[in-house]
GROMACS .gro file of C-alpha atoms in nm:
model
  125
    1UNK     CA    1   1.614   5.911   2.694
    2UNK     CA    2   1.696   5.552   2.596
    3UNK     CA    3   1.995   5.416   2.570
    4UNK     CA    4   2.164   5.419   2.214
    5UNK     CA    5   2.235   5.067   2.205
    6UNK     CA    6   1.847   5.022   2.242
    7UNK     CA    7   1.744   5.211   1.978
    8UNK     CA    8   1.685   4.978   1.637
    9UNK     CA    9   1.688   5.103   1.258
   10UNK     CA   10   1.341   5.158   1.143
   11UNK     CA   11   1.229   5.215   0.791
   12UNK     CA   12   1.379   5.504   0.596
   13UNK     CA   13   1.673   5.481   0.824
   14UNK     CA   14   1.445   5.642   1.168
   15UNK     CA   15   1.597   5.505   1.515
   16UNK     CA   16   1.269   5.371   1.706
   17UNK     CA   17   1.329   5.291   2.087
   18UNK     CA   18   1.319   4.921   2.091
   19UNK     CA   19   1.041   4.928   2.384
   20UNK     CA   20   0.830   5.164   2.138
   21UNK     CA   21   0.854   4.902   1.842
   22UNK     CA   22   0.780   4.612   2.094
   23UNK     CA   23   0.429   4.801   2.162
   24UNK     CA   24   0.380   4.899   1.840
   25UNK     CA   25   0.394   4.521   1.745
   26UNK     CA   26   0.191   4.436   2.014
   27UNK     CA   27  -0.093   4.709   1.931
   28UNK     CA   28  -0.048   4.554   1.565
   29UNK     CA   29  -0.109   4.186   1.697
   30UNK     CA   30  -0.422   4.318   1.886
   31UNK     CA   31  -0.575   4.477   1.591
   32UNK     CA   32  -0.476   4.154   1.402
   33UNK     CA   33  -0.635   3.950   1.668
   34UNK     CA   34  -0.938   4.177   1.716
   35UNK     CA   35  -1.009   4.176   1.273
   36UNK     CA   36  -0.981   3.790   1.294
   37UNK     CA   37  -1.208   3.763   1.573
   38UNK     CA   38  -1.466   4.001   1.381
   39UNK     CA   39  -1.441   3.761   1.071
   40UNK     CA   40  -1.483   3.479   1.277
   41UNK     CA   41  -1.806   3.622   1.475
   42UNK     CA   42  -1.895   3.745   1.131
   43UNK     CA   43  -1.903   3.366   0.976
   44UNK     CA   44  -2.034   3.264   1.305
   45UNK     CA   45  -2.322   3.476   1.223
   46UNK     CA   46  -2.400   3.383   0.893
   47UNK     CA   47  -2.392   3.036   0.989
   48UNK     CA   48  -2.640   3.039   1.257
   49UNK     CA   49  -2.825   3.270   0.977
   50UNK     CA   50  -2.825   3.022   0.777
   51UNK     CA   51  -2.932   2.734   1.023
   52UNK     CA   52  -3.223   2.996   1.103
   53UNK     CA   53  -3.361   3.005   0.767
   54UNK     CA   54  -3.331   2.649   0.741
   55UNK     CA   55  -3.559   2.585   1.010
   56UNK     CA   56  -3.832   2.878   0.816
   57UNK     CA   57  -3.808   2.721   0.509
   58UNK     CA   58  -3.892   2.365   0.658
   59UNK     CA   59  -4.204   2.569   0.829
   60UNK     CA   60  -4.255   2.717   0.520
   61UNK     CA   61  -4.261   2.429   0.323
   62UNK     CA   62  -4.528   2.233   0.560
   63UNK     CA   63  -4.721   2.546   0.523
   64UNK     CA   64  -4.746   2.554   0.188
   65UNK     CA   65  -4.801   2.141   0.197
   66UNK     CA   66  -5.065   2.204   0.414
   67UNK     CA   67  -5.250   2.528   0.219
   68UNK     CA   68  -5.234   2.292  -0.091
   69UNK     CA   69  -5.418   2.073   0.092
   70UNK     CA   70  -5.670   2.350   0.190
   71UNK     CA   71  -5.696   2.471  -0.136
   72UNK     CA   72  -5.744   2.092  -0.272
   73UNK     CA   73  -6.013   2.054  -0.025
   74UNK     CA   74  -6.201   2.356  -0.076
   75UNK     CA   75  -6.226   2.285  -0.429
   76UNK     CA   76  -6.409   2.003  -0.340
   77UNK     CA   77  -6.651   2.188  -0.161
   78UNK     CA   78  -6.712   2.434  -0.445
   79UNK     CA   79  -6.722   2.153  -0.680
   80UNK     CA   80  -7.016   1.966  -0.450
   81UNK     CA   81  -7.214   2.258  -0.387
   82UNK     CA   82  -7.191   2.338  -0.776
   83UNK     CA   83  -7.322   1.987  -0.859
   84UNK     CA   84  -7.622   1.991  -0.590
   85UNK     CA   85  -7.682   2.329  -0.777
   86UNK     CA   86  -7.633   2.528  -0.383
   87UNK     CA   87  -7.493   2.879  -0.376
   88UNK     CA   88  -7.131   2.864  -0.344
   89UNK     CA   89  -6.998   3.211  -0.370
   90UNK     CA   90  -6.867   3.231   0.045
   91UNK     CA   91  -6.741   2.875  -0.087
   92UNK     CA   92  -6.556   3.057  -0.387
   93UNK     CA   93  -6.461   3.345  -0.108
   94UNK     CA   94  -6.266   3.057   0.140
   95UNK     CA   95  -6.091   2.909  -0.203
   96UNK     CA   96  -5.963   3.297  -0.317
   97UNK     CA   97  -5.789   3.323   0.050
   98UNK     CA   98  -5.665   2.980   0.058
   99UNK     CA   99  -5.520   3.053  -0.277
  100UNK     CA  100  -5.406   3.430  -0.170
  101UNK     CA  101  -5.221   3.231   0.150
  102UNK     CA  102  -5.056   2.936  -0.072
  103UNK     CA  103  -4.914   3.206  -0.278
  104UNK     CA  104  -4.804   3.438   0.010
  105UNK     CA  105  -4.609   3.119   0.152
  106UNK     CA  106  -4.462   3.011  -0.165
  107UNK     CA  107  -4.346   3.350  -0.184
  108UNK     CA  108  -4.228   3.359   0.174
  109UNK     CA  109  -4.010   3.039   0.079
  110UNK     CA  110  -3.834   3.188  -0.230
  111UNK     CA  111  -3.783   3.494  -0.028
  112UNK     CA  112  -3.575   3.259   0.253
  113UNK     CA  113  -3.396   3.041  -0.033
  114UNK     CA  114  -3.258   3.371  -0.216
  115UNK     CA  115  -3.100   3.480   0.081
  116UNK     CA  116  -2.985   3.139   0.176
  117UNK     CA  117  -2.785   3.147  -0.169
  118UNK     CA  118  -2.686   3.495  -0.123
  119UNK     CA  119  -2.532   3.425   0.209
  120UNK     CA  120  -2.399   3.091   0.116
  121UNK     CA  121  -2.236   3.290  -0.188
  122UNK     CA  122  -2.040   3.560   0.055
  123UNK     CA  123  -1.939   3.284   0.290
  124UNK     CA  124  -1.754   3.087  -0.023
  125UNK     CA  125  -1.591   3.448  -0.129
   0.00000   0.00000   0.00000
């Protein structure tokens, strides 16, 4: 058993061994440390997050650059092969999946901005 002159008022009046408080405040600063290095690897995370979908949304945005110019192109075609009065329905075909895939991307870029925002809006809370 301790000494008595070791022993320190606690709360409510309780003696606590002061070797027992010492570790207690020691297991309290680990926690502490441990929560504060989970934030930190948690804002770590978001930020490299959000450097990721910077990078997709530049490759999404040449994508979609580059299926308007598909899209532009093959309208083109169809219009040509209208005029010379040719058969353009596999023309037609290529233009309804160019369009399909501009639209997919577009919708692949919203997709990356909303959760850009969303985690740009937790990291500010």
């Amino acid at each position: 058993m301790p000494r008595t002159s070791s022993y320190c008022k606690g709360i409510h009046s309780l003696k606590i061994p002061q070797s027992r408080l010492l570790t207690s405040l020691k297991l309290n600063q680990g926690l502490l440390d441990r929560r504060n290095l989970v934030a930190e690897s948690w804002f770590d995370r978001c930020m490299g997050r959000i450097a990721m979908i910077d990078r997709k949304l530049a490759e999404a945005e040449r994508h979609i650059a580059r299926a308007e110019e598909h899209v532009a192109h093959q309208e083109e075609i169809v219009a040509e092969l209208d005029r010379d009065g040719h058969d353009t329905q596999q023309a037609r075909n290529l233009l309804g999946t160019f369009k399909t895939m501009l639209a997919s991307h577009i919708s692949a870029r919203d997709l990356l901005a909303r959760e850009k925002a969303e985690l740009a809006k937790r990291l500010e809370s």
